[in-house]
Tab-separated table of C-alpha atoms in Angstrom:
chain	number	residue	atom	x	y	z
A	1	MET	CA	29.481	-13.724	25.628
A	2	SER	CA	26.534	-13.061	27.539
A	3	GLU	CA	23.480	-15.661	28.058
A	4	GLN	CA	21.429	-13.540	26.574
A	5	LYS	CA	23.232	-13.381	23.606
A	6	GLN	CA	24.300	-17.034	23.205
A	7	SER	CA	20.584	-17.815	23.817
A	8	ARG	CA	19.902	-15.254	20.560
A	9	ARG	CA	22.284	-17.037	17.983
A	10	GLU	CA	21.614	-20.281	18.792
A	11	GLN	CA	17.897	-20.202	19.028
A	12	PRO	CA	15.942	-19.924	15.902
A	13	GLY	CA	13.435	-17.230	17.402
A	14	VAL	CA	11.301	-15.273	15.274
A	15	VAL	CA	12.190	-15.107	11.516
A	16	ILE	CA	10.369	-12.510	8.835
A	17	VAL	CA	10.312	-12.776	5.518
A	18	GLY	CA	9.960	-9.565	4.097
A	19	ALA	CA	12.073	-6.272	4.714
A	20	GLY	CA	9.460	-3.429	3.555
A	21	MET	CA	6.987	-0.906	6.199
A	22	ALA	CA	5.549	-4.419	7.267
A	23	GLY	CA	8.437	-6.593	7.828
A	24	ALA	CA	10.884	-3.901	9.436
A	25	GLN	CA	7.712	-2.406	11.939
A	26	THR	CA	7.348	-6.031	13.197
A	27	ALA	CA	10.832	-5.784	14.254
A	28	VAL	CA	10.854	-3.042	15.606
A	29	ALA	CA	7.440	-4.035	17.271
A	30	LEU	CA	8.299	-6.410	18.636
A	31	ARG	CA	10.961	-5.684	20.406
A	32	GLU	CA	8.425	-2.339	21.927
A	33	ASN	CA	6.397	-5.431	23.258
A	34	GLY	CA	9.452	-7.004	24.860
A	35	TYR	CA	10.309	-10.106	22.824
A	36	GLU	CA	14.082	-10.634	23.477
A	37	GLY	CA	14.395	-13.713	21.104
A	38	PRO	CA	16.460	-14.155	18.215
A	39	VAL	CA	14.491	-11.690	15.295
A	40	THR	CA	15.884	-11.798	11.925
A	41	LEU	CA	14.526	-10.281	9.032
A	42	ILE	CA	14.505	-11.275	5.311
A	43	GLY	CA	15.089	-9.072	2.407
A	44	ALA	CA	15.523	-9.768	-1.313
A	45	GLU	CA	16.213	-6.611	-2.248
A	46	PRO	CA	19.887	-5.553	-1.633
A	47	HIS	CA	19.081	-2.215	0.149
A	48	PRO	CA	18.907	-1.523	3.721
A	49	PRO	CA	14.981	-1.721	4.568
A	50	TYR	CA	13.131	1.456	3.049
A	51	ASP	CA	9.447	3.624	3.007
A	52	ARG	CA	7.723	2.908	-0.509
A	53	PRO	CA	6.117	6.601	-0.534
A	54	PRO	CA	9.049	8.657	-1.233
A	55	LEU	CA	9.998	6.510	-4.316
A	56	SER	CA	6.836	8.068	-6.747
A	57	LYS	CA	7.917	11.989	-5.474
A	58	ALA	CA	10.876	12.529	-3.819
A	59	VAL	CA	12.970	9.577	-5.271
A	60	LEU	CA	11.941	9.894	-8.431
A	61	LEU	CA	12.939	13.649	-8.556
A	62	GLY	CA	15.486	13.058	-7.538
A	63	THR	CA	15.440	15.457	-4.170
A	64	ALA	CA	16.339	12.369	-2.520
A	65	ASP	CA	18.950	9.575	-2.892
A	66	GLY	CA	16.785	7.180	-0.631
A	67	SER	CA	14.293	6.818	1.552
A	68	ALA	CA	16.050	4.542	4.162
A	69	PHE	CA	13.962	3.682	7.796
A	70	ASP	CA	15.454	5.531	10.488
A	71	ILE	CA	16.049	2.120	12.400
A	72	ASP	CA	19.106	1.326	13.695
A	73	PHE	CA	18.365	-2.250	13.596
A	74	GLU	CA	21.834	-3.513	15.663
A	75	ALA	CA	21.401	-1.776	18.716
A	76	LEU	CA	17.705	-3.602	18.596
A	77	SER	CA	19.187	-6.969	17.914
A	78	VAL	CA	17.568	-7.900	14.668
A	79	ARG	CA	19.850	-9.745	12.146
A	80	LEU	CA	19.433	-8.341	8.848
A	81	ARG	CA	19.772	-10.711	5.961
A	82	LEU	CA	19.378	-8.693	3.192
A	83	GLY	CA	19.829	-9.503	-0.822
A	84	VAL	CA	18.351	-13.042	-0.255
A	85	GLU	CA	15.081	-14.251	-1.279
A	86	VAL	CA	13.147	-16.823	0.521
A	87	THR	CA	11.461	-19.657	-2.252
A	88	GLY	CA	9.511	-21.940	-0.068
A	89	LEU	CA	8.075	-22.663	3.151
A	90	ARG	CA	8.306	-26.364	4.939
A	91	PRO	CA	6.477	-25.654	7.897
A	92	GLY	CA	6.922	-29.972	8.839
A	93	ALA	CA	10.641	-28.912	9.369
A	94	ARG	CA	10.066	-25.297	10.538
A	95	GLU	CA	12.759	-23.563	7.454
A	96	VAL	CA	12.054	-21.615	4.867
A	97	ASP	CA	14.482	-22.116	1.946
A	98	THR	CA	16.320	-20.019	0.322
A	99	ALA	CA	19.427	-19.254	-1.941
A	100	ALA	CA	22.073	-19.495	0.562
A	101	GLY	CA	20.051	-22.503	2.226
A	102	PRO	CA	17.318	-23.366	4.880
A	103	VAL	CA	16.440	-20.906	7.788
A	104	PRO	CA	14.994	-22.168	11.242
A	105	TYR	CA	12.129	-20.281	13.245
A	106	ASP	CA	10.430	-20.766	15.999
A	107	VAL	CA	7.614	-18.101	14.843
A	108	LEU	CA	7.728	-16.581	11.052
A	109	VAL	CA	6.080	-13.786	9.945
A	110	LEU	CA	5.269	-13.540	6.283
A	111	ALA	CA	5.537	-9.709	5.280
A	112	THR	CA	6.455	-9.942	0.976
A	113	GLY	CA	3.949	-7.626	0.335
A	114	ALA	CA	2.817	-7.013	-3.267
A	115	GLU	CA	4.072	-7.339	-7.074
A	116	PRO	CA	3.083	-4.714	-9.592
A	117	VAL	CA	1.137	-6.468	-11.935
A	118	GLY	CA	3.167	-6.315	-16.146
A	119	LEU	CA	1.698	-5.308	-19.294
A	120	PRO	CA	1.065	-8.837	-21.071
A	121	GLY	CA	3.926	-8.932	-24.020
A	122	THR	CA	6.039	-6.602	-22.808
A	123	ALA	CA	8.467	-8.149	-20.852
A	124	SER	CA	11.120	-7.493	-22.828
A	125	VAL	CA	10.252	-4.659	-24.505
A	126	PRO	CA	12.702	-1.641	-23.910
A	127	GLY	CA	11.953	1.502	-22.093
A	128	VAL	CA	8.925	-0.555	-20.465
A	129	HIS	CA	8.777	0.441	-16.485
A	130	LEU	CA	7.223	-0.744	-13.221
A	131	LEU	CA	7.202	1.906	-10.201
A	132	ARG	CA	7.430	-0.472	-6.792
A	133	THR	CA	11.006	-0.684	-6.023
A	134	LEU	CA	13.717	1.800	-5.601
A	135	ASP	CA	15.889	0.209	-8.540
A	136	ASP	CA	12.491	0.980	-10.149
A	137	ALA	CA	12.251	4.799	-9.126
A	138	GLU	CA	16.082	4.939	-10.000
A	139	ALA	CA	16.170	3.256	-13.431
A	140	LEU	CA	13.086	6.087	-14.280
A	141	ARG	CA	15.549	9.159	-12.949
A	142	PRO	CA	17.255	9.668	-16.162
A	143	VAL	CA	13.621	9.527	-18.431
A	144	LEU	CA	12.558	12.539	-16.602
A	145	ASP	CA	15.888	14.112	-16.626
A	146	ARG	CA	15.674	14.028	-20.242
A	147	ARG	CA	12.215	15.317	-20.241
A	148	ASP	CA	11.365	11.690	-22.454
A	149	ARG	CA	7.906	11.578	-23.545
A	150	ILE	CA	5.674	9.036	-21.711
A	151	VAL	CA	3.288	7.223	-22.253
A	152	VAL	CA	1.602	5.564	-18.315
A	153	VAL	CA	-0.376	2.600	-18.716
A	154	GLY	CA	-3.373	3.029	-16.254
A	155	ALA	CA	-5.134	5.581	-14.239
A	156	GLY	CA	-4.786	4.313	-10.431
A	157	TRP	CA	-3.284	6.079	-7.473
A	158	ILE	CA	0.630	5.366	-9.129
A	159	GLY	CA	0.012	6.145	-12.439
A	160	ALA	CA	-1.735	10.284	-11.082
A	161	GLU	CA	1.314	9.915	-8.565
A	162	PHE	CA	3.645	9.393	-11.053
A	163	THR	CA	1.972	11.403	-13.603
A	164	THR	CA	1.984	14.172	-11.736
A	165	ALA	CA	6.099	14.071	-10.923
A	166	ALA	CA	6.924	13.710	-14.463
A	167	ARG	CA	4.914	16.343	-15.646
A	168	GLU	CA	6.860	18.478	-12.588
A	169	ALA	CA	9.968	17.681	-14.892
A	170	GLY	CA	8.696	18.672	-18.120
A	171	CYS	CA	7.680	15.651	-19.475
A	172	ALA	CA	4.967	15.537	-22.196
A	173	VAL	CA	2.574	12.667	-20.354
A	174	THR	CA	0.163	10.488	-22.106
A	175	VAL	CA	-2.644	8.347	-19.947
A	176	VAL	CA	-4.668	5.657	-21.275
A	177	GLU	CA	-6.670	3.960	-19.130
A	178	ALA	CA	-8.919	0.945	-20.040
A	179	ALA	CA	-12.010	2.506	-17.631
A	180	ASP	CA	-14.055	5.433	-18.986
A	181	ARG	CA	-12.938	7.184	-15.930
A	182	PRO	CA	-9.513	7.300	-13.157
A	183	LEU	CA	-9.837	4.922	-10.057
A	184	LEU	CA	-12.218	2.272	-11.516
A	185	GLY	CA	-12.670	-0.154	-8.679
A	186	ALA	CA	-11.504	2.506	-5.404
A	187	LEU	CA	-14.376	5.003	-6.252
A	188	PRO	CA	-17.613	5.121	-7.589
A	189	ALA	CA	-17.924	7.109	-11.072
A	190	GLU	CA	-19.966	9.882	-9.784
A	191	VAL	CA	-16.468	10.515	-7.020
A	192	ALA	CA	-14.100	9.970	-10.069
A	193	ALA	CA	-15.146	11.118	-12.413
A	194	PRO	CA	-15.159	14.678	-11.574
A	195	MET	CA	-11.298	13.679	-10.738
A	196	ALA	CA	-9.942	13.219	-14.747
A	197	ARG	CA	-10.060	17.522	-15.196
A	198	TRP	CA	-6.812	17.164	-12.694
A	199	TYR	CA	-5.260	15.189	-15.722
A	200	ALA	CA	-6.072	17.910	-18.001
A	201	GLU	CA	-4.854	21.128	-15.851
A	202	SER	CA	-1.483	19.139	-14.988
A	203	GLY	CA	-0.606	19.033	-18.733
A	204	ALA	CA	-1.512	15.485	-19.271
A	205	GLU	CA	-3.487	13.673	-21.997
A	206	LEU	CA	-5.829	11.758	-20.722
A	207	LEU	CA	-7.382	8.856	-22.945
A	208	THR	CA	-9.826	6.951	-21.472
A	209	GLY	CA	-12.253	3.443	-22.576
A	210	VAL	CA	-9.377	2.265	-24.551
A	211	ARG	CA	-7.304	-0.781	-24.025
A	212	VAL	CA	-3.284	-1.149	-25.053
A	213	ALA	CA	-3.134	-3.690	-27.942
A	214	GLY	CA	1.068	-3.526	-27.749
A	215	VAL	CA	4.231	-2.024	-27.356
A	216	GLU	CA	6.726	-1.698	-29.902
A	217	PRO	CA	9.820	0.236	-28.923
A	218	GLY	CA	9.154	3.633	-29.383
A	219	THR	CA	5.984	3.043	-29.784
A	220	VAL	CA	2.314	2.508	-27.249
A	221	VAL	CA	-0.091	0.469	-30.054
A	222	LEU	CA	-3.877	1.600	-29.449
A	223	ALA	CA	-6.867	-1.036	-29.339
A	224	ASP	CA	-8.198	1.543	-31.738
A	225	GLY	CA	-5.071	1.408	-34.231
A	226	ARG	CA	-4.032	4.716	-32.507
A	227	ARG	CA	-0.085	4.705	-32.548
A	228	LEU	CA	1.643	6.426	-29.184
A	229	PRO	CA	5.146	7.720	-29.738
A	230	ALA	CA	6.791	7.391	-26.664
A	231	ASP	CA	10.608	6.940	-24.953
A	232	ALA	CA	9.272	5.574	-21.957
A	233	VAL	CA	6.270	3.375	-21.140
A	234	VAL	CA	5.232	3.361	-16.982
A	235	VAL	CA	2.810	0.607	-16.264
A	236	GLY	CA	0.281	0.785	-13.390
A	237	ILE	CA	-2.031	-1.331	-13.836
A	238	GLY	CA	-2.831	-2.463	-10.151
A	239	ALA	CA	-0.698	-5.135	-7.307
A	240	ARG	CA	-0.899	-8.456	-6.471
A	241	PRO	CA	-0.189	-10.345	-3.228
A	242	SER	CA	3.659	-11.621	-3.347
A	243	THR	CA	2.735	-15.041	-2.598
A	244	ASP	CA	3.735	-17.420	-5.428
A	245	TRP	CA	6.573	-19.060	-3.783
A	246	LEU	CA	4.248	-20.229	-1.095
A	247	THR	CA	3.018	-22.742	-3.495
A	248	GLY	CA	2.611	-26.726	-1.796
A	249	SER	CA	3.357	-25.159	1.307
A	250	GLY	CA	-0.026	-25.981	2.868
A	251	ILE	CA	-1.003	-22.462	3.587
A	252	ALA	CA	-4.522	-21.115	3.068
A	253	LEU	CA	-4.403	-18.035	0.023
A	254	GLY	CA	-7.576	-17.113	-1.406
A	255	PRO	CA	-8.777	-16.304	-4.595
A	256	ASP	CA	-6.490	-13.242	-5.081
A	257	GLY	CA	-3.445	-15.172	-4.058
A	258	ALA	CA	-3.329	-13.186	-0.562
A	259	ILE	CA	-2.444	-14.871	2.650
A	260	VAL	CA	-5.717	-15.906	4.642
A	261	ALA	CA	-5.177	-14.388	8.447
A	262	ASP	CA	-7.247	-14.510	11.177
A	263	GLU	CA	-8.448	-11.413	13.173
A	264	ARG	CA	-5.078	-12.062	14.884
A	265	LEU	CA	-3.166	-12.201	11.816
A	266	ALA	CA	-2.486	-16.248	12.163
A	267	THR	CA	-2.465	-17.799	8.927
A	268	SER	CA	-3.620	-21.729	8.791
A	269	LEU	CA	-0.017	-22.934	10.035
A	270	PRO	CA	0.713	-23.187	13.318
A	271	ASP	CA	3.189	-20.262	14.772
A	272	VAL	CA	2.706	-18.491	11.539
A	273	TYR	CA	1.805	-15.036	11.009
A	274	ALA	CA	0.925	-12.526	8.166
A	275	VAL	CA	1.258	-8.831	7.720
A	276	GLY	CA	0.595	-5.990	5.255
A	277	ASP	CA	0.331	-6.021	1.994
A	278	CYS	CA	0.492	-9.511	1.316
A	279	ALA	CA	-2.403	-10.914	3.364
A	280	SER	CA	-5.959	-10.294	3.883
A	281	PHE	CA	-8.193	-10.419	7.324
A	282	PRO	CA	-11.630	-10.455	8.185
A	283	SER	CA	-12.897	-6.704	9.933
A	284	ALA	CA	-15.752	-7.338	11.791
A	285	ARG	CA	-16.185	-3.165	11.509
A	286	TYR	CA	-17.248	-3.856	7.956
A	287	GLY	CA	-18.806	-7.288	7.555
A	288	GLU	CA	-16.027	-8.699	4.852
A	289	ARG	CA	-12.619	-10.053	4.620
A	290	LEU	CA	-9.991	-6.738	3.489
A	291	LEU	CA	-7.426	-6.575	1.866
A	292	VAL	CA	-5.644	-3.532	1.902
A	293	HIS	CA	-2.722	-1.925	-0.428
A	294	HIS	CA	-1.485	0.778	1.961
A	295	TRP	CA	0.908	1.879	3.950
A	296	ASP	CA	-0.849	2.658	7.032
A	297	ASN	CA	-1.989	-0.994	6.851
A	298	ALA	CA	1.533	-2.459	6.742
A	299	LEU	CA	2.515	0.173	10.240
A	300	GLN	CA	-0.193	-0.914	12.334
A	301	GLY	CA	-1.043	-4.925	11.256
A	302	PRO	CA	2.640	-5.271	12.853
A	303	ARG	CA	1.759	-4.487	16.516
A	304	THR	CA	-1.044	-7.337	16.722
A	305	VAL	CA	1.459	-9.616	15.562
A	306	ALA	CA	4.414	-8.902	17.921
A	307	ALA	CA	1.190	-8.792	20.529
A	308	GLN	CA	0.714	-13.044	19.586
A	309	ALA	CA	4.546	-13.289	19.637
A	310	VAL	CA	4.429	-11.445	23.408
A	311	GLY	CA	1.516	-14.342	24.340
A	312	GLU	CA	-0.898	-11.085	24.366
A	313	SER	CA	-3.514	-13.043	22.478
A	314	GLU	CA	-6.465	-10.948	22.870
A	315	ARG	CA	-5.354	-8.200	21.008
A	316	LEU	CA	-7.480	-8.424	17.202
A	317	TYR	CA	-6.980	-6.627	14.126
A	318	ASP	CA	-9.928	-4.420	12.765
A	319	PRO	CA	-8.207	-0.659	11.770
A	320	VAL	CA	-10.253	1.765	10.107
A	321	PRO	CA	-8.384	1.920	6.768
A	322	TYR	CA	-6.613	5.034	5.634
A	323	PHE	CA	-4.478	6.781	3.109
A	324	TRP	CA	-3.385	9.152	0.819
A	325	SER	CA	-1.805	10.558	-2.150
A	326	GLU	CA	-0.380	13.869	-3.246
A	327	GLN	CA	-1.595	13.977	-7.079
A	328	PHE	CA	-1.540	17.217	-9.094
A	329	GLY	CA	-0.899	19.715	-6.334
A	330	ARG	CA	-3.715	18.048	-4.252
A	331	PHE	CA	-3.449	16.257	-0.996
A	332	VAL	CA	-5.955	13.463	-0.909
A	333	GLN	CA	-7.167	11.143	1.593
A	334	TYR	CA	-9.006	8.083	2.185
A	335	ALA	CA	-10.394	6.701	5.546
A	336	GLY	CA	-13.141	3.842	5.591
A	337	HIS	CA	-14.438	1.003	3.801
A	338	HIS	CA	-17.271	1.487	1.787
A	339	ALA	CA	-19.816	-0.456	-0.197
A	340	ALA	CA	-21.613	0.296	-3.309
A	341	GLU	CA	-25.003	-0.546	-1.552
A	342	ASP	CA	-23.939	2.907	1.498
A	343	THR	CA	-25.638	6.003	0.730
A	344	LEU	CA	-23.256	8.878	-0.387
A	345	VAL	CA	-23.066	12.130	0.692
A	346	ARG	CA	-20.608	15.302	-0.803
A	347	ARG	CA	-19.353	17.989	1.326
A	348	GLY	CA	-18.799	20.649	-1.382
A	349	ASP	CA	-18.576	20.776	-4.978
A	350	PRO	CA	-15.323	18.814	-6.592
A	351	ALA	CA	-14.833	21.423	-8.787
A	352	ASP	CA	-13.857	23.553	-5.958
A	353	ALA	CA	-9.993	23.551	-4.291
A	354	ALA	CA	-11.250	21.078	-1.425
A	355	TRP	CA	-14.009	19.266	-0.863
A	356	SER	CA	-15.119	15.811	0.769
A	357	VAL	CA	-17.378	12.544	0.460
A	358	VAL	CA	-18.567	10.306	3.253
A	359	TRP	CA	-20.412	7.163	2.995
A	360	LEU	CA	-23.102	6.390	5.474
A	361	ARG	CA	-24.788	2.972	6.422
A	362	ASP	CA	-27.642	3.341	8.054
A	363	GLY	CA	-26.596	6.433	9.190
A	364	ALA	CA	-22.943	5.039	10.653
A	365	LEU	CA	-20.215	6.599	8.548
A	366	MET	CA	-18.522	4.246	6.640
A	367	ALA	CA	-15.497	5.853	4.861
A	368	LEU	CA	-14.652	9.387	3.788
A	369	LEU	CA	-12.771	10.837	1.140
A	370	ALA	CA	-10.878	14.434	1.838
A	371	VAL	CA	-9.007	16.497	-1.083
A	372	GLY	CA	-7.767	19.580	0.482
A	373	ARG	CA	-9.928	18.659	3.903
A	374	PRO	CA	-7.472	17.369	6.103
A	375	ARG	CA	-9.457	18.136	8.990
A	376	ASP	CA	-12.630	16.424	7.786
A	377	LEU	CA	-10.414	12.961	7.752
A	378	ALA	CA	-8.795	13.646	11.154
A	379	GLN	CA	-12.257	13.525	12.352
A	380	GLY	CA	-14.093	11.311	10.165
A	381	ARG	CA	-11.365	8.680	11.340
A	382	LYS	CA	-12.299	9.294	14.978
A	383	LEU	CA	-16.169	8.746	14.342
A	384	MET	CA	-15.797	6.004	12.541
A	385	GLU	CA	-13.284	4.246	15.238
A	386	THR	CA	-16.149	4.541	17.609
A	387	GLY	CA	-19.016	3.633	14.985
A	388	ALA	CA	-20.655	7.367	15.150
A	389	ARG	CA	-23.759	7.967	13.236
A	390	LEU	CA	-24.654	11.101	11.044
A	391	ASP	CA	-27.264	13.412	10.511
A	392	PRO	CA	-26.917	13.374	6.562
A	393	VAL	CA	-28.054	16.723	6.473
A	394	ARG	CA	-25.248	18.402	9.106
A	395	ALA	CA	-23.136	16.183	7.278
A	396	ALA	CA	-23.936	17.199	3.389
A	397	ASP	CA	-23.003	20.926	4.850
A	398	PRO	CA	-18.792	21.293	4.211
A	399	SER	CA	-19.813	24.605	6.905
A	400	VAL	CA	-19.963	22.242	9.689
A	401	PRO	CA	-17.419	20.178	11.242
A	402	LEU	CA	-18.198	16.339	11.040
A	403	ARG	CA	-18.233	15.856	14.768
A	404	GLN	CA	-20.856	18.625	14.894
A	405	ALA	CA	-22.968	16.111	12.857
A	406	VAL	CA	-23.217	13.101	14.832
A	407	LEU	CA	-26.444	12.140	15.619
């Protein structure tokens, strides 16, 4: 055995907790950055690391059996420990606890992601589903195959994507949203309200401004007394950082439950980093701390963590957040981060098939939502990265490319 292989086996090296996008990409980024020590990737699920976006589309509809990453972990000399739940962190001993025993680390990367918020009182009710994992998607496949009557609780991004797939499969779908419009908290009323008609166009019924009082087998009971027949109930009312296991570890958590990371994604504990959905980070670009539950954040953050592991400590993490959603025959993209006081400028009519919205702060482009206008998104994202300021009059003209609206 070579000295290098012997060293990798005997030294703790980098231990990554969480084998989703953030964890898997951290392992890849470490090797790409020249890290030669041992790397161990621990995942609670028994499946090889996989991508989550296809779960609400191809996997759910049965057009794909899975979405495993095309990563040769053996060739990268990354040790996979799958089906292993991490239960605690003891920084004094530099170990994480698992059901299979403690795992020592030199550097620890926390990439445990987020977990869906359940509907209170429904944990033991048959036919109630969440959609976060591969097993969740597999459990929902027969529901779509049978063309069951489905009630979706929550008209957020996941609710919209699942409704799209369920209608494509021929299911009767009713969506119940407590707010007066879809995407409360993600988009302002004047942007989100027109998107409500997408549900009706797809053949789904959207009920807004009403809460779920309870779920019985085969029935969803609403707070106003209505009873909705439901062969299955899919809950999509949000997600929270998966950090309960860190209680008592001494690591700093925010009021939202997220690990409080700094601009290098380092935590309050020495040699412990956090990346992806489980961590918030300070953004100088937007002047506030961000918690980003999206795929691109889990892809980009690992590069910063890997740079710290090999001593490139000057690399800071301050991205332009980005995500996309495929729903109701539309490709919806969002980049940046907007605040309530930012100026909203429309580019096109939301009644049309393609339109955009931009948010300006003292003329600077802060965020952009694009529906069927990928060129706006691509140009806008670059302009945000450079801090460009736009002429609001030209920015409001959808025939003018955004880069030509720069002051």
